[in-house]
Coordinates of C-alpha atoms and ligand atoms in Angstrom, one line a residue:
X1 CA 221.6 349.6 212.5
X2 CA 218.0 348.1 213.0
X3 CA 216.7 346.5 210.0
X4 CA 214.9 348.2 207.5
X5 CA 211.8 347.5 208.4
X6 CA 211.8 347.6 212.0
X7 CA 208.4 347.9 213.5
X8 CA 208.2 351.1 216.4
X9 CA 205.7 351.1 218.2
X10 CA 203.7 351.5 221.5
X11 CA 201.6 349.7 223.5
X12 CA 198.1 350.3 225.9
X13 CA 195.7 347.5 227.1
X14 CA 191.8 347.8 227.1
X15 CA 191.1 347.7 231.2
X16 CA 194.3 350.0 231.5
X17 CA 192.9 352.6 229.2
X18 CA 189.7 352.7 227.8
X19 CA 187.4 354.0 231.1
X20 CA 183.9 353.6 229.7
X21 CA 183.4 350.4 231.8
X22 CA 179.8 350.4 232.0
X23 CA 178.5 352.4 228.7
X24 CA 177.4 351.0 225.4
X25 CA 176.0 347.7 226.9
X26 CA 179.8 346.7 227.7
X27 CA 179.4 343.7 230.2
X28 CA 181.6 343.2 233.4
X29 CA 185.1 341.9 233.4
X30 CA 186.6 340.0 236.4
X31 CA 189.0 343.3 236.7
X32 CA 185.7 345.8 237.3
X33 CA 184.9 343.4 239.9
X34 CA 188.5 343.1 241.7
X35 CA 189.1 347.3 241.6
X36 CA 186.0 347.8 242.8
X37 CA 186.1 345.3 246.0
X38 CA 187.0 347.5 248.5
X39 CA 187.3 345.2 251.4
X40 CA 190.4 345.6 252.9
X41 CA 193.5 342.8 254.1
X42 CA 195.1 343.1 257.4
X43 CA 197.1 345.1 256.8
X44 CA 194.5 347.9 255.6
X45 CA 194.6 347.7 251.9
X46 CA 192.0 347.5 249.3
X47 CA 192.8 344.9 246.1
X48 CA 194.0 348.2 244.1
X49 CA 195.8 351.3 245.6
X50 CA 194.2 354.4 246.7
X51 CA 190.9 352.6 245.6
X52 CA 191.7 353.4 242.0
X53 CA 189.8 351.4 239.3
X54 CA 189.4 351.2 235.5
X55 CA 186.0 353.3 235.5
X56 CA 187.6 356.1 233.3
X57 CA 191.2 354.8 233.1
X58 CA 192.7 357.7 230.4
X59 CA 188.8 357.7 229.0
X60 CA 190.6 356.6 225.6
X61 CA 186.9 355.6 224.4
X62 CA 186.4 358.5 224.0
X63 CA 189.4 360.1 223.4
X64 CA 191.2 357.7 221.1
X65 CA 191.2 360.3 217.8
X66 CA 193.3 363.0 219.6
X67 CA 195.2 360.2 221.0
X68 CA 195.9 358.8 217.7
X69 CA 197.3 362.0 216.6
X70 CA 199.2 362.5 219.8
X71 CA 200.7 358.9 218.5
X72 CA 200.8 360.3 215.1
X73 CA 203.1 363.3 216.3
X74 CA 205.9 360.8 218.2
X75 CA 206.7 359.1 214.9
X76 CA 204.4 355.5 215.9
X77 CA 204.4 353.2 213.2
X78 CA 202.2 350.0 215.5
X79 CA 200.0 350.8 218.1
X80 CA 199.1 347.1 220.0
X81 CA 196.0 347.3 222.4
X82 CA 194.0 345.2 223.0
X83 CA 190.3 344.1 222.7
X84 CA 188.3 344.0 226.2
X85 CA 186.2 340.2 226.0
X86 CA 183.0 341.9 227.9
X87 CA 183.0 345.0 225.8
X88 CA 182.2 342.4 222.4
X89 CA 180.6 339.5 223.8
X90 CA 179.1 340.9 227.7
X91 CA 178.2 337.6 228.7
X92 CA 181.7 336.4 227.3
X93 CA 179.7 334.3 224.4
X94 CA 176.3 334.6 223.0
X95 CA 174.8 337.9 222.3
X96 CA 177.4 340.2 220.7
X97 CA 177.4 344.0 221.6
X98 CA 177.2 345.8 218.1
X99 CA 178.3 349.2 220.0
X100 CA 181.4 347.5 221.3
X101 CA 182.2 346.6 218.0
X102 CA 181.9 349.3 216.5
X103 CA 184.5 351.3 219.0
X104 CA 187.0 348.9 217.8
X105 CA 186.1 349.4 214.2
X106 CA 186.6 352.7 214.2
X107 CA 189.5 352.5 216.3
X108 CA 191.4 350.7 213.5
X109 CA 190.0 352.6 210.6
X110 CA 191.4 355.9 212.4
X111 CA 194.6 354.2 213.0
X112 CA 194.8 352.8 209.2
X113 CA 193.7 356.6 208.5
X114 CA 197.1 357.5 210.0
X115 CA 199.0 355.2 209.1
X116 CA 199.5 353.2 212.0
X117 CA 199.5 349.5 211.8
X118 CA 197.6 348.2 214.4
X119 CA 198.8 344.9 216.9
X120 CA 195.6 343.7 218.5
X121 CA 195.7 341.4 221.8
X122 CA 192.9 339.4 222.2
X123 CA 193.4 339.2 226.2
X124 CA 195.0 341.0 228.4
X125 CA 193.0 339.6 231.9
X126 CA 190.1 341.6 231.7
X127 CA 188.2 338.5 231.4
X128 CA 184.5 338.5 231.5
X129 CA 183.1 338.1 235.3
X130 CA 180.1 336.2 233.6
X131 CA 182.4 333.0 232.5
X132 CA 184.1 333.3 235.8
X133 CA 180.8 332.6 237.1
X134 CA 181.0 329.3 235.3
X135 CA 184.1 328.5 236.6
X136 CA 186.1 330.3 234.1
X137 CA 189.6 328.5 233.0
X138 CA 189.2 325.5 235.3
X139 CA 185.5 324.9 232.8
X140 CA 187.0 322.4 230.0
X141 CA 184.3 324.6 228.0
X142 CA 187.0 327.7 228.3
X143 CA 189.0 326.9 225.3
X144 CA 186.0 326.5 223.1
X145 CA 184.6 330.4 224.5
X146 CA 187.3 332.3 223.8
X147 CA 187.7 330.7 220.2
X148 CA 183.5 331.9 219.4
X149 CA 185.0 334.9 221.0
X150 CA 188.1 334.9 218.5
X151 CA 185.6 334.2 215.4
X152 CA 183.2 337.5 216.2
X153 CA 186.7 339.3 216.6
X154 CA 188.1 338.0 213.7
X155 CA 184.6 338.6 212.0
X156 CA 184.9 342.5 212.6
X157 CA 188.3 343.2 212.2
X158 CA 190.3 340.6 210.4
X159 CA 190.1 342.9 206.7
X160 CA 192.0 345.5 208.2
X161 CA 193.9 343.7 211.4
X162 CA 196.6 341.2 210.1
X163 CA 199.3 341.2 213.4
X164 CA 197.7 339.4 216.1
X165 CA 198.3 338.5 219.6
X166 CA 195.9 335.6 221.3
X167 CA 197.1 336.3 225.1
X168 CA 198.8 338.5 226.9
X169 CA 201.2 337.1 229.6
X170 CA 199.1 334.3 230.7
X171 CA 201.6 333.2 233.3
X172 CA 200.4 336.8 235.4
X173 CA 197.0 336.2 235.1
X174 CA 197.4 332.3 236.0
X175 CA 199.8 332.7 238.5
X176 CA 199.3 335.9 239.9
X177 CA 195.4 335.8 239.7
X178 CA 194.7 331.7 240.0
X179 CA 197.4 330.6 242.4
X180 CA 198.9 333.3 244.0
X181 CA 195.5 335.2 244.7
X182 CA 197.1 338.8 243.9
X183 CA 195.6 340.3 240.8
X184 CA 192.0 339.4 239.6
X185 CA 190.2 337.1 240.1
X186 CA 192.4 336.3 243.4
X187 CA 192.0 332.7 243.6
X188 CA 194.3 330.6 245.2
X189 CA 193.7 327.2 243.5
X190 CA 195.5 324.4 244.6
X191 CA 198.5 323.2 242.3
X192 CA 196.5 320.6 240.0
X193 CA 194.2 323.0 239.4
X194 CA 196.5 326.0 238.4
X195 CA 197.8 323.7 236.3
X196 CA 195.0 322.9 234.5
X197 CA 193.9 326.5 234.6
X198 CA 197.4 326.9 232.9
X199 CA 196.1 324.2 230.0
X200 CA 193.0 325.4 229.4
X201 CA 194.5 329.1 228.6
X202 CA 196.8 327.3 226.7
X203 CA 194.0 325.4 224.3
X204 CA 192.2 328.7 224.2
X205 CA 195.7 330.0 222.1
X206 CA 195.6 327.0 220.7
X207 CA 191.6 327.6 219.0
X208 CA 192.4 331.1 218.6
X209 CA 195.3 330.5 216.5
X210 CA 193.3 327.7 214.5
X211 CA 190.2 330.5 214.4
X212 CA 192.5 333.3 213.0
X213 CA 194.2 331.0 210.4
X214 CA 190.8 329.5 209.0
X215 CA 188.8 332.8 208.8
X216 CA 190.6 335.8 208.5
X217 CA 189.7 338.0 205.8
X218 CA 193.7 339.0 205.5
X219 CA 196.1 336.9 205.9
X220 CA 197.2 336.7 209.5
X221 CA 200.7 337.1 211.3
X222 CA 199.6 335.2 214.9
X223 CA 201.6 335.3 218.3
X224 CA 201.3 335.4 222.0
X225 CA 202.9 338.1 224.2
X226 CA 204.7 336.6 227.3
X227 CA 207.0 337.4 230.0
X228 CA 209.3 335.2 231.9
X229 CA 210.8 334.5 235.2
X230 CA 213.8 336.3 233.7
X231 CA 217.4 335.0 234.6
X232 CA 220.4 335.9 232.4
X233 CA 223.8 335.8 232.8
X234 CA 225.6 337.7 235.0
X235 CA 228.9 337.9 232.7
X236 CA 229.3 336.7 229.0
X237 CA 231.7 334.1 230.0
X238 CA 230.5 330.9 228.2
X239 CA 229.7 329.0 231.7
X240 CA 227.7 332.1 233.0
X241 CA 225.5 332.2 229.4
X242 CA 225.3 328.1 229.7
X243 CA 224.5 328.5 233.4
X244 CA 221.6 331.2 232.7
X245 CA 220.1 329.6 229.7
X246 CA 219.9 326.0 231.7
X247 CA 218.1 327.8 234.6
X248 CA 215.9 330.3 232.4
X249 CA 214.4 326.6 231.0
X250 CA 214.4 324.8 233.5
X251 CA 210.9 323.7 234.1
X252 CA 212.3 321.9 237.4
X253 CA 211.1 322.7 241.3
X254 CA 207.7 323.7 239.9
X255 CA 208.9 327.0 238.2
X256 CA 205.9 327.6 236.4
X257 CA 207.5 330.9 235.7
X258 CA 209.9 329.8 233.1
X259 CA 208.8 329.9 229.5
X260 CA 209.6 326.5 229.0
X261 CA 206.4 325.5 230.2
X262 CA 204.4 327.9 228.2
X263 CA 206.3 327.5 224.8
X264 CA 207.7 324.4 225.1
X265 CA 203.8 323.2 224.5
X266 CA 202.8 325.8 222.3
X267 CA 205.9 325.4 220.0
X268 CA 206.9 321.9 220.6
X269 CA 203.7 320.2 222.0
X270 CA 205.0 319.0 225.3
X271 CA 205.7 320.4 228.6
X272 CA 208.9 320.2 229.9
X273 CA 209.9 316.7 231.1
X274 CA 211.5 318.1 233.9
X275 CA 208.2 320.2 235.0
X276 CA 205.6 317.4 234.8
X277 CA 208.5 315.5 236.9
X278 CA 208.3 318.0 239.8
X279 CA 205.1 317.4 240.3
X280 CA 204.9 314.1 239.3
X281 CA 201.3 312.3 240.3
X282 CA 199.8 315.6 240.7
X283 CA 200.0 316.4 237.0
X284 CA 195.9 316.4 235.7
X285 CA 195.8 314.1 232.8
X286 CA 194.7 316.5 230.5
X287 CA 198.0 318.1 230.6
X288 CA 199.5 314.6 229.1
X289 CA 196.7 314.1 226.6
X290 CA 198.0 313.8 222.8
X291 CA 194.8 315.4 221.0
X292 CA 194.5 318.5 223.4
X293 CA 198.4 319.1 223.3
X294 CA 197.5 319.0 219.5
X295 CA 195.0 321.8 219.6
X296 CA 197.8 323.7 221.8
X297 CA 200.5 323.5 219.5
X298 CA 199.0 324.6 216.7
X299 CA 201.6 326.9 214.5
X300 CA 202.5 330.4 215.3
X301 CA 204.6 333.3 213.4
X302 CA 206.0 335.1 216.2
X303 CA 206.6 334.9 219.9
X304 CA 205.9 338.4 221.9
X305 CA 208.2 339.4 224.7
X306 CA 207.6 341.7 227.6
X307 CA 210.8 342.7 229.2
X308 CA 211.1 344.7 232.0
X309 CA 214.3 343.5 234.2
X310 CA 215.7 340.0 234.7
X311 CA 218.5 338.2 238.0
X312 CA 221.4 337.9 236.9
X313 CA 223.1 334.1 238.2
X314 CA 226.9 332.6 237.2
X315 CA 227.9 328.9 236.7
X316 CA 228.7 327.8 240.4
X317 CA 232.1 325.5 241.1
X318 CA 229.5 322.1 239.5
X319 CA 228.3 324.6 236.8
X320 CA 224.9 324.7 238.4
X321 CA 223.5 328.3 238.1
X322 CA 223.5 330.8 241.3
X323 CA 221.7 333.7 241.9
X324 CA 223.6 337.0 241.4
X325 CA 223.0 339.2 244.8
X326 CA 223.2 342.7 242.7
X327 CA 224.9 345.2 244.2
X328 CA 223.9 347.8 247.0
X329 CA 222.2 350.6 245.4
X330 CA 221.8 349.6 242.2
X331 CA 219.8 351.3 239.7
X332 CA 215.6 350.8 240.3
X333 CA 212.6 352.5 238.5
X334 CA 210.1 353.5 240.1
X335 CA 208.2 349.7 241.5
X336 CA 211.5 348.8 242.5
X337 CA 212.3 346.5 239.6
X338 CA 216.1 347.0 238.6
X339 CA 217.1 348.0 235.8
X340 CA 219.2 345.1 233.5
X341 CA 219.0 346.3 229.7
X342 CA 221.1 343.5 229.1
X343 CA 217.7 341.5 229.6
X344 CA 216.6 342.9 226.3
X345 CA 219.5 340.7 224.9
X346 CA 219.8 337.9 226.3
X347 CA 216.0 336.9 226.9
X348 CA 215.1 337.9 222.8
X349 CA 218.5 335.5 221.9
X350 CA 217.9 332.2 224.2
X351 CA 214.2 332.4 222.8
X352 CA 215.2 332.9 219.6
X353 CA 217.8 329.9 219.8
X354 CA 215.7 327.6 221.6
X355 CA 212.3 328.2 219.1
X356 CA 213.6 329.8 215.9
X357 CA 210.9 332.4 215.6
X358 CA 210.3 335.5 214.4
X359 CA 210.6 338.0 218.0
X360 CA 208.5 341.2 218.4
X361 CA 209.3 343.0 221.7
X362 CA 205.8 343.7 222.6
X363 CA 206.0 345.4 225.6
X364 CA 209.3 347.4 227.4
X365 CA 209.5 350.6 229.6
X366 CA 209.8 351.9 233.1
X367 CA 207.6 352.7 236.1
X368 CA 208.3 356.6 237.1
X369 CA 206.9 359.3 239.1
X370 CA 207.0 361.9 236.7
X371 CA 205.2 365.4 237.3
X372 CA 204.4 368.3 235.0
X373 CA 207.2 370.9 236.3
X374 CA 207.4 374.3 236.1
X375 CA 207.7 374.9 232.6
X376 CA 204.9 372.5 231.3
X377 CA 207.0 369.9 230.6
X378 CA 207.8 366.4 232.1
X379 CA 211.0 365.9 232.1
X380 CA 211.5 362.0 232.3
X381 CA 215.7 361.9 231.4
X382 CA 215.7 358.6 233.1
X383 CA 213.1 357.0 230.9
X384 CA 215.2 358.0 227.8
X385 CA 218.3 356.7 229.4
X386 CA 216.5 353.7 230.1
X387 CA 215.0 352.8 226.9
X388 CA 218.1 353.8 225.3
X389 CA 220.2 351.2 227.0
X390 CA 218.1 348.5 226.8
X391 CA 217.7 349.5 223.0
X392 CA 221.4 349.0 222.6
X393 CA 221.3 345.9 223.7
X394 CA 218.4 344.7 221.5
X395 CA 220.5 346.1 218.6
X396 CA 223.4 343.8 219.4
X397 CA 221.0 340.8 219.9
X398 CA 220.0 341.8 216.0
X399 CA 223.4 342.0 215.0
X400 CA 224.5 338.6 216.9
X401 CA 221.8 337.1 214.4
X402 CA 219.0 337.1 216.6
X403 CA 215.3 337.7 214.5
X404 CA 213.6 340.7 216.0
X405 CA 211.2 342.4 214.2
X406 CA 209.7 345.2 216.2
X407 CA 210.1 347.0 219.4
X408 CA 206.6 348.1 221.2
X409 CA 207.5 350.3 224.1
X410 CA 205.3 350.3 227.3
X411 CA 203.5 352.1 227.0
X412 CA 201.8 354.5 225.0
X413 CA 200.4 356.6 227.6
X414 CA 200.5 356.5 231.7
X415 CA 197.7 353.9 232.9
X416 CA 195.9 352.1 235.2
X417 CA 198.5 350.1 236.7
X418 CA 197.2 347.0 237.9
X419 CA 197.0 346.9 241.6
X420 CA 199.5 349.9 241.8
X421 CA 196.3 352.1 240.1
X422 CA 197.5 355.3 239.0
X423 CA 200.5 356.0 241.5
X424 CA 202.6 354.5 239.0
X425 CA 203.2 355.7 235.5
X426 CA 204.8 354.0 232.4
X427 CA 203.8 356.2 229.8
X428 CA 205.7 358.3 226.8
X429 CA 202.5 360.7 227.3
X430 CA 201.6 362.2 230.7
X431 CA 197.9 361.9 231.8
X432 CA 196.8 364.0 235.0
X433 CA 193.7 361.9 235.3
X434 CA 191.6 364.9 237.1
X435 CA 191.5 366.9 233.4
X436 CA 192.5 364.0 231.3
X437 CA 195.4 366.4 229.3
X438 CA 197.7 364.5 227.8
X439 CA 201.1 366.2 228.0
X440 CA 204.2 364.6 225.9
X441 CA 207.1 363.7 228.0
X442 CA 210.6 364.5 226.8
X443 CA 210.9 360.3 226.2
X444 CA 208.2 360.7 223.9
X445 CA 210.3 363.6 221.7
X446 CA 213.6 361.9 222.0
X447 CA 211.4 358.4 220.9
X448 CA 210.3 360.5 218.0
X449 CA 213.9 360.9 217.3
X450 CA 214.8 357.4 217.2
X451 CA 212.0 356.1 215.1
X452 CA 212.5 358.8 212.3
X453 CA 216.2 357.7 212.3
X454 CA 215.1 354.1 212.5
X455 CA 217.6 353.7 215.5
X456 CA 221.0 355.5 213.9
X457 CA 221.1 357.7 217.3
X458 CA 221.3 354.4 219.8
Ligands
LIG501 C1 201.6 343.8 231.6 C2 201.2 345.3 231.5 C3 201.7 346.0 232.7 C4 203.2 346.0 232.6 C5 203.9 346.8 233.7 C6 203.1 343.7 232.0 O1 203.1 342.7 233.0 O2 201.4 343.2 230.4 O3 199.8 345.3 231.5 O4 201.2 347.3 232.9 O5 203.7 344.7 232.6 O6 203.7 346.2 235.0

């Protein structure tokens, strides 16, 4: 059985949903900017497929009352979105938009109204073009905008919000966005500078976490939602698990994917010895400095994980971890990522063991193509099947002692998927963006099922 008070829930983020990017004095975000370069690379591509952008999204600015009671109707109990920077603060500090806040205060009194408990994100990379004009997370000033950003936030909201989130995978928007030159704002800095990048995000958890703690109105519950360069263990043989948890950590050969170098500082104040190694004199000295590694590590209730999939490696013949080649044909969604449920328990237990916190699943679901058939219906059996095994496996990581409180599929409704646009959809609800009906999928009324039997049917 889950525990008794299991949170269910769903989750959306504010570029991915809301539309309404340029009304009510909402300022640009570094994501308006990306979807709407329409240069293309050489291969012929724009940043974002089929020229899609956030413009309208699912319009959920203006349509967030019938899509509270659509949530309403599925069973939710925690709805996490998140807060767009631009939409509050259009220069990213300064002059506050009063219209912007007032969407987001009425956005939480209608989902108080309905008894849903709302999980707000402060980030989720739609980060205000205007500081990335100043030179965004490489400015040492970063950290200190996003906490005046934090304290109009917490201002507003904090009487009603108590279950925070500073960041949303920051690793993505670093890595992907700052190094890797993918996402938004496609830079491809060199390594120190990623790095620091990485530490100033870090610090601007860090003040957020201080800012929540000193001036909310309620009492806050504050965490971070991150994925991870997921590795588990191909078999539960003791050497496999050893094997898996070693490499999942391991900080080594510049793997700036593994958590360890984004909770190691947060929850123990350091980054992984074997991280700063691998790159040795390269390392900025900020990244070694006692005071800011301080501001960093301030405390936090719960960690956030977003699992989607995870490799699989064993314990080679020296007990050194190796890579897993899965098997021809095995099961992918619909953006190719495979489908491991038993990532859902091993990632939530070696976090939990390593960090001894409190674990919300903040984000879980599949990419699908699903259609409106015949009979008006969307009939997504996969999704279910999906979600149910990686729901069983979460179940034994709560029965194997591991402290997971909640379970926020994504997501809520199908969405602007990053550089995939719309051909992609991860939602419970169907959106056919030309009308903007919203059609329940049959994962939403089997989801309905589980959370009114508070997980009895997994
Ligand atoms: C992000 C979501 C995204 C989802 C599926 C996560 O990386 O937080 O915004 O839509 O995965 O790709």
């Amino acid at each position: 059985m889950f525990p008794k008070n299991f949170v269910w829930g769903a989750a959306t983020a504010s570029y991915q949903i809301e539309g309404a990017s340029q009304e009510d004095g909402k300022g640009l975000s570094i994501w308006d900017v990306h979807t709407h370069d329409l240069r293309k690379s050489a291969y012929g591509q724009t940043n974002v497929a089929h020229e899609d952008t956030g413009d309208i999204a699912c319009d959920f600015y203006h349509r967030y009352r019938s899509d509270i009671a659509l949530m309403k109707a599925i069973g939710i109990k925690a709805f996490r979105f998140s807060i767009s920077w631009p939409r509050v603060l259009p220069e990213g500090t300064g002059n506050i938009n009063e219209k912007g806040i007032a969407f987001y205060n009425d956005l939480v009194d209608a989902l108080l109204e309905a008894e849903i408990e709302p999980y707000v994100t402060l980030f989720h990379w739609d980060y205000p073009q205007a500081l990335q004009m100043r030179g965004g997370w490489l400015n040492p000033e970063s950290p200190e905008w996003f906490a005046e950003y934090t304290k109009c936030v917490t201002d507003a909201l904090s009487d009603r919000v108590t279950h925070w989130m500073t960041l949303n995978e920051p690793q993505c928007h670093i890595l992907l966005g700052h190094m890797q030159g993918v996402c938004a704002p496609k830079l491809q800095l060199t390594e120190p500078e990623g790095l620091l990048a990485m530490h100033h995000i870090l610090m601007a958890h860090g003040r957020a976490v201080e800012v929540l703690q000193k001036h909310a109105k309620k009492k806050p519950e504050v965490g971070v939602a991150f994925c991870q360069g997921s590795l588990i263990p191909d078999s539960d043989r003791p050497e496999d698990v050893e094997a898996a948890r070693a490499a999942f950590f391991s900080g080594a050969d510049r793997q700036l994917w593994s958590p360890s170098w984004w909770l190691d500082p947060i929850v123990f104040g350091k980054y992984p010895e074997d991280g700063l190694q691998s790159y040795g004199e390269e390392v900025p000295k900020e990244l070694l400095d006692q005071e800011q590694m301080d501001v960093i590590s301030k405390p936090i209730d719960f960690i956030g994980i977003n699992c989607y999939n995870a490799e699989p490696v064993c314990a080679g013949a020296d007990g050194k971890p190796i890579r897993v080649r899965t098997q021809e044909g095995a099961a992918l969604t619909a953006n190719k990522w495979a489908v491991t449920p038993r990532a859902l328990y091993y990632i939530p237990k070696f976090e939990f063991e390593r960090y001894r916190l409190p674990i919300y699943i903040t984000e879980n679901g599949m990419s699908g193509t699903d259609w409106v058939c015949l009979d008006g219906k969307v009939h997504d059996s996969y999704r279910i099947d999906f979600m149910h095994r990686y729901l069983q496996c979460l179940q034994k990581a709560i029965e194997d002692g591991v402290d997971v409180r909640g379970y926020l599929t994504w997501s809520l409704m199908d969405n602007l998927e990053w550089n995939n646009g719309y051909t992609e959809r991860f939602g419970l609800i169907h959106v056919d963006y030309p009308t903007q009906k919203r059609t329940l999928k049959d994962s939403a009324y089997w989801y309905h099922s589980v959370i009114r039997d508070n997980g009895a049917n997994i």
